[in-house]
Amino acid sequence: MTKIRQDFENIKFEKPVYQLIREKNKQLDMVPFASASSLEQLLDQVTIEDVQKHIETVFSAVYFKMLVVGNFKSAEAVDAAHQVSQMLKSQPLPAHSHVPSRMVNIEPGHYIYRHMGDDPNMLNNAVVATFYCGMATNPTDRTTMALLLQIIDDQFFDQLRTKEQLGYHVGASTNSFNSGRLALKLRVQGESNPTYLLQRIDSFIYGFRQVLVEFDTVQFDALVESIASKANEQLTSVDAEANRMWTPIEEATYDFAQLADEVDSLQRVRLDDVLDMWDRYINPQTAVRYTRVDSQLWAAKTSYPSSTDMTTWPESILALAGCLESETHMPVDLSDLSHFVHTAVRQTSADALASLAHQYPMANSTQVIDETASGWSKIKNALNMAMHPHNQHALQDSETNFAYIGMYQTMEGKWVITDVDKFKATQPLHGLPVPAIKLIPNMLTK
């Protein structure tokens, strides 16, 4: 029991970005899902007698999947599965007891899902911006997303890690689950406050469309060829072949032609298709059914905005205040800061930064502004975003008024998730995957 409890405790000390990806985001996306904290709370209720009883009954009724790999005929594989069934001496698991995982079909909108870190010594904050786009069952969507990821990953890292030095963990990835939607995830872990990190992701998003417009077609064709070549690589081990076959079995799609379909789809995807996916799902200025979740993990030592702060002040003011507090080690009055920004818009950026430095002197620093220094660079960016916010289109009004379950909206119209289970209860679920091939019923019945 001590070992299990320690394993749960260790999750709290993982890197912040991994806590979001492996725990918090899965809790939001999947049904059913048991978080580590909820399981840890139940440990005190478990007795040795409970464990012993579970051991005695764990195989009384089972549902299992089995992949037989090797030089076997189909009849031999079926016979092997039948032998396993006989060895277990189990009854079939009733359908009501076998609850497959399903993905939450989050309705269009922009949501904030924030958490305080449990580790009091954690210095880094983390954010994951998730854009839901396309269907995992559509080969064209999957290949288009794969190409988009190839283009965006290096650009995202170069801008936020190399140029802005926001943190050591910066990257892009994609995610899909069974018959649910595809997701593009942009993640950053660093010492800056999460609101500022997300503002910098937004800035990148607003400028990236032009990168796609100007992207070299020859380079794009090379990316297509690279992905196709990797997909067509000959597997070098039985384990690799088994892993490739097991995925569609585990996901219950049984779509063993998925990879071939993707390679075939690659030959038809064009750069315009990537741009269309960007505009349809990710570009906040054009996406009609814009669906995004900003997951945030706040370090204990980072000033955490209250619900009143988030409903009263723009995110750009909160981001700037967080940067100032981090660099000056002084509390910032949000009303005074908002007034300063309102008057500073009539100044040049350089003059506004000089005035801000005078009003909020940095700790252990002279008043000479070095805009290349990390602290001044962040404050400069945050000030510019507050003075010249992006011209976002109005977010689509949700059909659900989430206020009745305790959620609230920011000044930008984003809904803040306060209870993930209540929020999930308001959302539809994706259907179960439909097998791509006809399954043979009762194959173990003799």
GROMACS .gro file of C-alpha atoms in nm:
model
  446
    1MET     CA    1   0.000   0.000   0.000
    2THR     CA    2   0.287   0.234   0.082
    3LYS     CA    3   0.439   0.178  -0.264
    4ILE     CA    4   0.107   0.257  -0.437
    5ARG     CA    5   0.061   0.571  -0.228
    6GLN     CA    6   0.413   0.685  -0.314
    7ASP     CA    7   0.345   0.629  -0.685
    8PHE     CA    8   0.043   0.859  -0.662
    9GLU     CA    9   0.244   1.116  -0.468
   10ASN     CA   10   0.519   1.113  -0.733
   11ILE     CA   11   0.272   1.234  -0.996
   12LYS     CA   12   0.253   1.567  -0.811
   13PHE     CA   13   0.628   1.612  -0.858
   14GLU     CA   14   0.641   1.542  -1.232
   15LYS     CA   15   0.732   1.824  -1.466
   16PRO     CA   16   0.436   2.064  -1.481
   17VAL     CA   17   0.376   2.015  -1.855
   18TYR     CA   18   0.365   1.637  -1.808
   19GLN     CA   19   0.110   1.678  -1.529
   20LEU     CA   20  -0.114   1.861  -1.775
   21ILE     CA   21  -0.069   1.619  -2.065
   22ARG     CA   22  -0.076   1.288  -1.876
   23GLU     CA   23  -0.330   1.367  -1.606
   24LYS     CA   24  -0.530   1.690  -1.630
   25ASN     CA   25  -0.602   1.687  -2.004
   26LYS     CA   26  -0.695   1.318  -2.004
   27GLN     CA   27  -0.934   1.383  -1.717
   28LEU     CA   28  -1.102   1.649  -1.932
   29ASP     CA   29  -1.110   1.449  -2.256
   30MET     CA   30  -1.201   1.096  -2.148
   31VAL     CA   31  -1.496   0.914  -1.991
   32PRO     CA   32  -1.455   0.729  -1.765
   33PHE     CA   33  -1.132   0.857  -1.610
   34ALA     CA   34  -1.008   0.824  -1.253
   35SER     CA   35  -0.751   1.084  -1.154
   36ALA     CA   36  -0.454   0.994  -0.938
   37SER     CA   37  -0.577   1.223  -0.659
   38SER     CA   38  -0.920   1.057  -0.650
   39LEU     CA   39  -0.764   0.710  -0.638
   40GLU     CA   40  -0.523   0.818  -0.365
   41GLN     CA   41  -0.815   0.934  -0.150
   42LEU     CA   42  -0.969   0.586  -0.171
   43LEU     CA   43  -0.658   0.408  -0.045
   44ASP     CA   44  -0.748   0.466   0.320
   45GLN     CA   45  -1.075   0.279   0.263
   46VAL     CA   46  -0.906  -0.033   0.121
   47THR     CA   47  -0.830  -0.316   0.365
   48ILE     CA   48  -0.619  -0.630   0.334
   49GLU     CA   49  -0.943  -0.827   0.331
   50ASP     CA   50  -1.064  -0.623   0.032
   51VAL     CA   51  -0.744  -0.700  -0.158
   52GLN     CA   52  -0.766  -1.072  -0.079
   53LYS     CA   53  -1.128  -1.089  -0.191
   54HIS     CA   54  -1.040  -0.907  -0.512
   55ILE     CA   55  -0.759  -1.154  -0.586
   56GLU     CA   56  -1.002  -1.444  -0.546
   57THR     CA   57  -1.266  -1.295  -0.777
   58VAL     CA   58  -1.070  -1.084  -1.027
   59PHE     CA   59  -1.096  -1.349  -1.303
   60SER     CA   60  -1.451  -1.464  -1.230
   61ALA     CA   61  -1.578  -1.271  -1.532
   62VAL     CA   62  -1.349  -1.128  -1.797
   63TYR     CA   63  -1.342  -0.954  -2.131
   64PHE     CA   64  -1.010  -0.987  -2.309
   65LYS     CA   65  -0.849  -0.921  -2.645
   66MET     CA   66  -0.565  -1.131  -2.772
   67LEU     CA   67  -0.322  -1.090  -3.061
   68VAL     CA   68  -0.140  -1.403  -3.176
   69VAL     CA   69   0.180  -1.317  -3.363
   70GLY     CA   70   0.403  -1.566  -3.539
   71ASN     CA   71   0.390  -1.853  -3.784
   72PHE     CA   72   0.038  -1.967  -3.697
   73LYS     CA   73  -0.266  -2.059  -3.901
   74SER     CA   74  -0.592  -1.885  -3.813
   75ALA     CA   75  -0.735  -2.204  -3.661
   76GLU     CA   76  -0.431  -2.235  -3.435
   77ALA     CA   77  -0.466  -1.873  -3.322
   78VAL     CA   78  -0.833  -1.927  -3.237
   79ASP     CA   79  -0.743  -2.245  -3.050
   80ALA     CA   80  -0.480  -2.056  -2.848
   81ALA     CA   81  -0.739  -1.798  -2.748
   82HIS     CA   82  -0.978  -2.076  -2.652
   83GLN     CA   83  -0.710  -2.235  -2.432
   84VAL     CA   84  -0.654  -1.904  -2.252
   85SER     CA   85  -1.026  -1.878  -2.191
   86GLN     CA   86  -1.034  -2.230  -2.046
   87MET     CA   87  -0.731  -2.162  -1.823
   88LEU     CA   88  -0.900  -1.856  -1.675
   89LYS     CA   89  -1.218  -2.054  -1.605
   90SER     CA   90  -1.412  -1.730  -1.632
   91GLN     CA   91  -1.760  -1.629  -1.728
   92PRO     CA   92  -1.800  -1.366  -2.002
   93LEU     CA   93  -1.800  -1.017  -1.859
   94PRO     CA   94  -2.155  -0.874  -1.884
   95ALA     CA   95  -2.194  -0.593  -2.134
   96HIS     CA   96  -2.300  -0.346  -1.863
   97SER     CA   97  -1.972  -0.412  -1.678
   98HIS     CA   98  -1.753  -0.351  -1.980
   99VAL     CA   99  -1.743   0.025  -2.018
  100PRO     CA  100  -1.511   0.131  -2.301
  101SER     CA  101  -1.344   0.470  -2.287
  102ARG     CA  102  -1.508   0.744  -2.490
  103MET     CA  103  -1.393   1.091  -2.580
  104VAL     CA  104  -1.577   1.403  -2.469
  105ASN     CA  105  -1.702   1.597  -2.772
  106ILE     CA  106  -1.632   1.946  -2.641
  107GLU     CA  107  -1.870   2.196  -2.798
  108PRO     CA  108  -1.735   2.505  -2.980
  109GLY     CA  109  -1.597   2.773  -2.754
  110HIS     CA  110  -1.279   2.887  -2.583
  111TYR     CA  111  -1.228   2.736  -2.239
  112ILE     CA  112  -0.974   2.784  -1.961
  113TYR     CA  113  -0.888   2.484  -1.742
  114ARG     CA  114  -0.651   2.591  -1.466
  115HIS     CA  115  -0.489   2.426  -1.167
  116MET     CA  116  -0.258   2.510  -0.881
  117GLY     CA  117   0.052   2.293  -0.851
  118ASP     CA  118   0.070   2.065  -0.545
  119ASP     CA  119   0.448   2.091  -0.513
  120PRO     CA  120   0.527   2.404  -0.303
  121ASN     CA  121   0.882   2.409  -0.441
  122MET     CA  122   0.779   2.401  -0.807
  123LEU     CA  123   0.922   2.705  -0.988
  124ASN     CA  124   0.789   2.650  -1.339
  125ASN     CA  125   0.443   2.711  -1.477
  126ALA     CA  126   0.303   2.524  -1.776
  127VAL     CA  127   0.035   2.568  -2.039
  128VAL     CA  128  -0.108   2.346  -2.311
  129ALA     CA  129  -0.328   2.509  -2.575
  130THR     CA  130  -0.543   2.240  -2.738
  131PHE     CA  131  -0.718   2.305  -3.069
  132TYR     CA  132  -0.975   2.043  -3.167
  133CYS     CA  133  -0.988   1.988  -3.540
  134GLY     CA  134  -1.088   1.715  -3.784
  135MET     CA  135  -1.180   1.355  -3.717
  136ALA     CA  136  -0.942   1.076  -3.618
  137THR     CA  137  -1.133   0.836  -3.846
  138ASN     CA  138  -1.072   1.049  -4.156
  139PRO     CA  139  -0.744   0.961  -4.337
  140THR     CA  140  -0.732   1.301  -4.509
  141ASP     CA  141  -0.768   1.484  -4.178
  142ARG     CA  142  -0.496   1.270  -4.021
  143THR     CA  143  -0.246   1.326  -4.302
  144THR     CA  144  -0.325   1.697  -4.323
  145MET     CA  145  -0.267   1.727  -3.949
  146ALA     CA  146   0.060   1.534  -3.977
  147LEU     CA  147   0.184   1.779  -4.240
  148LEU     CA  148   0.072   2.080  -4.036
  149LEU     CA  149   0.261   1.944  -3.736
  150GLN     CA  150   0.578   1.906  -3.943
  151ILE     CA  151   0.555   2.270  -4.048
  152ILE     CA  152   0.455   2.425  -3.716
  153ASP     CA  153   0.677   2.234  -3.472
  154ASP     CA  154   1.013   2.386  -3.570
  155GLN     CA  155   0.865   2.733  -3.615
  156PHE     CA  156   0.695   2.721  -3.274
  157PHE     CA  157   1.013   2.604  -3.099
  158ASP     CA  158   1.227   2.862  -3.275
  159GLN     CA  159   1.001   3.152  -3.181
  160LEU     CA  160   0.908   3.073  -2.821
  161ARG     CA  161   1.216   2.879  -2.709
  162THR     CA  162   1.509   3.012  -2.912
  163LYS     CA  163   1.405   3.375  -2.965
  164GLU     CA  164   1.184   3.449  -2.665
  165GLN     CA  165   1.349   3.198  -2.426
  166LEU     CA  166   1.021   3.123  -2.250
  167GLY     CA  167   1.138   2.786  -2.121
  168TYR     CA  168   1.324   2.467  -2.196
  169HIS     CA  169   1.010   2.265  -2.272
  170VAL     CA  170   0.844   2.409  -2.582
  171GLY     CA  171   0.683   2.200  -2.852
  172ALA     CA  172   0.387   2.100  -3.066
  173SER     CA  173   0.217   1.762  -3.091
  174THR     CA  174  -0.102   1.600  -3.212
  175ASN     CA  175  -0.339   1.370  -3.034
  176SER     CA  176  -0.629   1.148  -3.136
  177PHE     CA  177  -0.845   0.895  -2.962
  178ASN     CA  178  -1.053   0.624  -3.126
  179SER     CA  179  -1.348   0.782  -3.306
  180GLY     CA  180  -1.299   1.125  -3.152
  181ARG     CA  181  -1.146   1.441  -3.287
  182LEU     CA  182  -0.789   1.521  -3.375
  183ALA     CA  183  -0.618   1.779  -3.158
  184LEU     CA  184  -0.322   2.008  -3.210
  185LYS     CA  185  -0.143   2.081  -2.883
  186LEU     CA  186   0.100   2.368  -2.828
  187ARG     CA  187   0.283   2.342  -2.496
  188VAL     CA  188   0.522   2.567  -2.302
  189GLN     CA  189   0.679   2.526  -1.959
  190GLY     CA  190   0.867   2.816  -1.804
  191GLU     CA  191   0.891   3.060  -1.516
  192SER     CA  192   0.659   3.319  -1.676
  193ASN     CA  193   0.298   3.329  -1.558
  194PRO     CA  194   0.059   3.108  -1.762
  195THR     CA  195  -0.148   3.403  -1.883
  196TYR     CA  196   0.161   3.555  -2.042
  197LEU     CA  197   0.268   3.221  -2.193
  198LEU     CA  198  -0.073   3.183  -2.357
  199GLN     CA  199  -0.059   3.541  -2.483
  200ARG     CA  200   0.268   3.456  -2.656
  201ILE     CA  201   0.111   3.144  -2.807
  202ASP     CA  202  -0.172   3.365  -2.933
  203SER     CA  203   0.079   3.603  -3.088
  204PHE     CA  204   0.242   3.310  -3.267
  205ILE     CA  205  -0.097   3.182  -3.386
  206TYR     CA  206  -0.191   3.519  -3.534
  207GLY     CA  207   0.130   3.539  -3.734
  208PHE     CA  208   0.151   3.177  -3.846
  209ARG     CA  209  -0.107   3.195  -4.124
  210GLN     CA  210   0.132   3.407  -4.329
  211VAL     CA  211   0.399   3.140  -4.282
  212LEU     CA  212   0.165   2.887  -4.444
  213VAL     CA  213   0.078   3.126  -4.726
  214GLU     CA  214   0.444   3.180  -4.806
  215PHE     CA  215   0.557   2.821  -4.744
  216ASP     CA  216   0.772   2.686  -5.026
  217THR     CA  217   0.590   2.422  -5.235
  218VAL     CA  218   0.913   2.234  -5.303
  219GLN     CA  219   0.974   2.208  -4.928
  220PHE     CA  220   0.616   2.097  -4.879
  221ASP     CA  221   0.656   1.818  -5.136
  222ALA     CA  222   0.970   1.709  -4.950
  223LEU     CA  223   0.769   1.687  -4.627
  224VAL     CA  224   0.509   1.471  -4.800
  225GLU     CA  225   0.780   1.241  -4.933
  226SER     CA  226   0.945   1.220  -4.590
  227ILE     CA  227   0.622   1.118  -4.413
  228ALA     CA  228   0.537   0.868  -4.688
  229SER     CA  229   0.884   0.713  -4.676
  230LYS     CA  230   0.866   0.672  -4.300
  231ALA     CA  231   0.522   0.510  -4.326
  232ASN     CA  232   0.645   0.271  -4.594
  233GLU     CA  233   0.952   0.161  -4.398
  234GLN     CA  234   0.980  -0.214  -4.361
  235LEU     CA  235   0.930  -0.328  -4.003
  236THR     CA  236   1.246  -0.486  -3.866
  237SER     CA  237   1.105  -0.695  -3.582
  238VAL     CA  238   0.804  -0.902  -3.486
  239ASP     CA  239   0.749  -0.667  -3.190
  240ALA     CA  240   0.719  -0.369  -3.422
  241GLU     CA  241   0.470  -0.553  -3.641
  242ALA     CA  242   0.269  -0.659  -3.337
  243ASN     CA  243   0.260  -0.303  -3.202
  244ARG     CA  244   0.131  -0.173  -3.534
  245MET     CA  245  -0.147  -0.434  -3.542
  246TRP     CA  246  -0.236  -0.397  -3.175
  247THR     CA  247  -0.329  -0.027  -3.195
  248PRO     CA  248  -0.646  -0.073  -3.407
  249ILE     CA  249  -0.737  -0.374  -3.192
  250GLU     CA  250  -0.700  -0.178  -2.870
  251GLU     CA  251  -0.901   0.112  -3.015
  252ALA     CA  252  -1.168  -0.131  -3.145
  253THR     CA  253  -1.155   0.011  -3.498
  254TYR     CA  254  -0.988  -0.299  -3.644
  255ASP     CA  255  -0.879  -0.076  -3.929
  256PHE     CA  256  -0.561  -0.259  -4.028
  257ALA     CA  257  -0.550  -0.066  -4.357
  258GLN     CA  258  -0.524   0.268  -4.176
  259LEU     CA  259  -0.158   0.324  -4.260
  260ALA     CA  260  -0.209   0.233  -4.625
  261ASP     CA  261  -0.505   0.472  -4.643
  262GLU     CA  262  -0.292   0.751  -4.497
  263VAL     CA  263  -0.013   0.693  -4.750
  264ASP     CA  264  -0.269   0.699  -5.028
  265SER     CA  265  -0.421   1.017  -4.888
  266LEU     CA  266  -0.078   1.182  -4.872
  267GLN     CA  267  -0.056   1.178  -5.249
  268ARG     CA  268  -0.368   1.397  -5.273
  269VAL     CA  269  -0.307   1.647  -4.992
  270ARG     CA  270  -0.189   1.990  -5.104
  271LEU     CA  271  -0.059   2.293  -4.918
  272ASP     CA  272  -0.399   2.457  -4.969
  273ASP     CA  273  -0.552   2.174  -4.766
  274VAL     CA  274  -0.322   2.252  -4.474
  275LEU     CA  275  -0.415   2.620  -4.498
  276ASP     CA  276  -0.783   2.525  -4.511
  277MET     CA  277  -0.749   2.317  -4.192
  278TRP     CA  278  -0.575   2.609  -4.023
  279ASP     CA  279  -0.851   2.852  -4.116
  280ARG     CA  280  -1.133   2.611  -4.043
  281TYR     CA  281  -1.025   2.501  -3.697
  282ILE     CA  282  -0.727   2.692  -3.553
  283ASN     CA  283  -0.730   3.049  -3.682
  284PRO     CA  284  -0.945   3.241  -3.428
  285GLN     CA  285  -1.030   3.503  -3.690
  286THR     CA  286  -1.186   3.259  -3.936
  287ALA     CA  287  -1.283   2.936  -3.756
  288VAL     CA  288  -1.662   2.920  -3.738
  289ARG     CA  289  -1.667   2.636  -3.483
  290TYR     CA  290  -1.354   2.738  -3.294
  291THR     CA  291  -1.295   2.486  -3.015
  292ARG     CA  292  -1.001   2.539  -2.783
  293VAL     CA  293  -0.901   2.455  -2.427
  294ASP     CA  294  -0.616   2.635  -2.252
  295SER     CA  295  -0.487   2.411  -1.971
  296GLN     CA  296  -0.278   2.593  -1.711
  297LEU     CA  297  -0.068   2.473  -1.417
  298TRP     CA  298   0.036   2.752  -1.181
  299ALA     CA  299   0.339   2.724  -0.956
  300ALA     CA  300   0.265   2.797  -0.592
  301LYS     CA  301   0.503   3.094  -0.598
  302THR     CA  302   0.330   3.259  -0.897
  303SER     CA  303   0.055   3.512  -0.822
  304TYR     CA  304  -0.275   3.338  -0.907
  305PRO     CA  305  -0.551   3.563  -1.050
  306SER     CA  306  -0.882   3.539  -0.867
  307SER     CA  307  -1.214   3.485  -1.041
  308THR     CA  308  -1.288   3.854  -0.981
  309ASP     CA  309  -0.962   3.951  -1.149
  310MET     CA  310  -1.042   3.735  -1.451
  311THR     CA  311  -1.393   3.875  -1.496
  312THR     CA  312  -1.285   4.237  -1.440
  313TRP     CA  313  -0.959   4.281  -1.626
  314PRO     CA  314  -0.840   4.182  -1.976
  315GLU     CA  315  -0.595   3.893  -1.998
  316SER     CA  316  -0.331   4.129  -2.135
  317ILE     CA  317  -0.343   4.333  -1.812
  318LEU     CA  318  -0.318   4.017  -1.600
  319ALA     CA  319  -0.023   3.893  -1.808
  320LEU     CA  320   0.159   4.225  -1.775
  321ALA     CA  321   0.091   4.239  -1.402
  322GLY     CA  322   0.232   3.888  -1.362
  323CYS     CA  323   0.550   3.981  -1.548
  324LEU     CA  324   0.596   4.295  -1.341
  325GLU     CA  325   0.543   4.114  -1.012
  326SER     CA  326   0.792   3.847  -1.116
  327GLU     CA  327   1.063   4.098  -1.204
  328THR     CA  328   1.001   4.372  -0.943
  329HIS     CA  329   0.894   4.149  -0.653
  330MET     CA  330   0.629   4.410  -0.580
  331PRO     CA  331   0.248   4.377  -0.578
  332VAL     CA  332   0.078   4.544  -0.874
  333ASP     CA  333  -0.253   4.725  -0.845
  334LEU     CA  334  -0.453   4.614  -1.150
  335SER     CA  335  -0.662   4.932  -1.160
  336ASP     CA  336  -0.352   5.153  -1.163
  337LEU     CA  337  -0.187   4.932  -1.427
  338SER     CA  338  -0.496   4.942  -1.649
  339HIS     CA  339  -0.502   5.322  -1.624
  340PHE     CA  340  -0.132   5.337  -1.713
  341VAL     CA  341  -0.185   5.121  -2.024
  342HIS     CA  342  -0.487   5.328  -2.129
  343THR     CA  343  -0.279   5.648  -2.125
  344ALA     CA  344   0.035   5.481  -2.269
  345VAL     CA  345  -0.132   5.399  -2.602
  346ARG     CA  346  -0.066   5.761  -2.703
  347GLN     CA  347   0.308   5.709  -2.654
  348THR     CA  348   0.566   5.526  -2.858
  349SER     CA  349   0.654   5.178  -2.739
  350ALA     CA  350   0.995   5.296  -2.618
  351ASP     CA  351   0.851   5.588  -2.421
  352ALA     CA  352   0.579   5.369  -2.271
  353LEU     CA  353   0.838   5.112  -2.160
  354ALA     CA  354   1.053   5.386  -2.004
  355SER     CA  355   0.753   5.523  -1.815
  356LEU     CA  356   0.662   5.174  -1.695
  357ALA     CA  357   1.020   5.114  -1.576
  358HIS     CA  358   1.005   5.436  -1.379
  359GLN     CA  359   0.675   5.343  -1.214
  360TYR     CA  360   0.771   4.979  -1.152
  361PRO     CA  361   1.150   4.959  -1.101
  362MET     CA  362   1.293   4.611  -1.143
  363ALA     CA  363   1.450   4.451  -0.838
  364ASN     CA  364   1.832   4.456  -0.822
  365SER     CA  365   1.852   4.658  -1.142
  366THR     CA  366   1.948   5.003  -1.261
  367GLN     CA  367   1.695   5.208  -1.455
  368VAL     CA  368   1.887   5.148  -1.776
  369ILE     CA  369   1.655   4.940  -1.993
  370ASP     CA  370   1.817   4.647  -2.166
  371GLU     CA  371   1.545   4.513  -2.395
  372THR     CA  372   1.756   4.208  -2.477
  373ALA     CA  373   1.755   4.096  -2.113
  374SER     CA  374   1.498   3.827  -2.041
  375GLY     CA  375   1.303   4.027  -1.783
  376TRP     CA  376   1.280   4.345  -1.989
  377SER     CA  377   1.200   4.149  -2.305
  378LYS     CA  378   0.897   3.985  -2.141
  379ILE     CA  379   0.776   4.312  -1.993
  380LYS     CA  380   0.814   4.482  -2.332
  381ASN     CA  381   0.615   4.206  -2.505
  382ALA     CA  382   0.347   4.208  -2.237
  383LEU     CA  383   0.318   4.588  -2.252
  384ASN     CA  384   0.286   4.586  -2.632
  385MET     CA  385   0.014   4.318  -2.614
  386ALA     CA  386  -0.174   4.522  -2.353
  387MET     CA  387  -0.143   4.843  -2.559
  388HIS     CA  388  -0.226   4.676  -2.891
  389PRO     CA  389  -0.436   4.364  -2.825
  390HIS     CA  390  -0.513   4.130  -3.113
  391ASN     CA  391  -0.837   4.208  -3.292
  392GLN     CA  392  -1.016   3.885  -3.206
  393HIS     CA  393  -1.348   3.803  -3.360
  394ALA     CA  394  -1.634   3.761  -3.114
  395LEU     CA  395  -1.645   3.410  -2.973
  396GLN     CA  396  -1.947   3.209  -3.076
  397ASP     CA  397  -2.210   3.209  -2.804
  398SER     CA  398  -2.245   2.863  -2.655
  399GLU     CA  399  -2.587   2.703  -2.645
  400THR     CA  400  -2.514   2.620  -2.280
  401ASN     CA  401  -2.503   2.876  -2.003
  402PHE     CA  402  -2.225   2.729  -1.792
  403ALA     CA  403  -2.281   2.980  -1.512
  404TYR     CA  404  -2.537   2.747  -1.355
  405ILE     CA  405  -2.259   2.495  -1.279
  406GLY     CA  406  -2.030   2.757  -1.126
  407MET     CA  407  -1.827   2.852  -1.435
  408TYR     CA  408  -1.763   3.213  -1.527
  409GLN     CA  409  -1.649   3.411  -1.832
  410THR     CA  410  -1.342   3.625  -1.874
  411MET     CA  411  -1.366   3.968  -2.034
  412GLU     CA  412  -1.275   3.801  -2.365
  413GLY     CA  413  -1.574   3.565  -2.337
  414LYS     CA  414  -1.379   3.252  -2.245
  415TRP     CA  415  -1.544   3.010  -2.004
  416VAL     CA  416  -1.334   2.910  -1.700
  417ILE     CA  417  -1.389   2.546  -1.599
  418THR     CA  418  -1.423   2.527  -1.221
  419ASP     CA  419  -1.543   2.165  -1.184
  420VAL     CA  420  -1.430   1.932  -1.460
  421ASP     CA  421  -1.684   1.658  -1.383
  422LYS     CA  422  -1.976   1.900  -1.394
  423PHE     CA  423  -1.846   2.047  -1.719
  424LYS     CA  424  -1.809   1.703  -1.880
  425ALA     CA  425  -2.166   1.621  -1.778
  426THR     CA  426  -2.287   1.907  -2.002
  427GLN     CA  427  -2.096   1.782  -2.308
  428PRO     CA  428  -2.192   1.508  -2.555
  429LEU     CA  429  -1.970   1.204  -2.603
  430HIS     CA  430  -1.828   1.072  -2.926
  431GLY     CA  431  -1.980   0.744  -3.034
  432LEU     CA  432  -1.802   0.414  -3.003
  433PRO     CA  433  -1.574   0.322  -3.295
  434VAL     CA  434  -1.734   0.127  -3.577
  435PRO     CA  435  -1.521  -0.176  -3.678
  436ALA     CA  436  -1.370  -0.137  -4.023
  437ILE     CA  437  -1.406  -0.509  -4.088
  438LYS     CA  438  -1.675  -0.762  -4.013
  439LEU     CA  439  -1.593  -0.941  -3.689
  440ILE     CA  440  -1.654  -1.313  -3.650
  441PRO     CA  441  -1.904  -1.366  -3.365
  442ASN     CA  442  -1.870  -1.637  -3.103
  443MET     CA  443  -1.531  -1.748  -3.235
  444LEU     CA  444  -1.451  -1.919  -2.904
  445THR     CA  445  -1.775  -2.112  -2.882
  446LYS     CA  446  -1.737  -2.484  -2.933
   0.00000   0.00000   0.00000
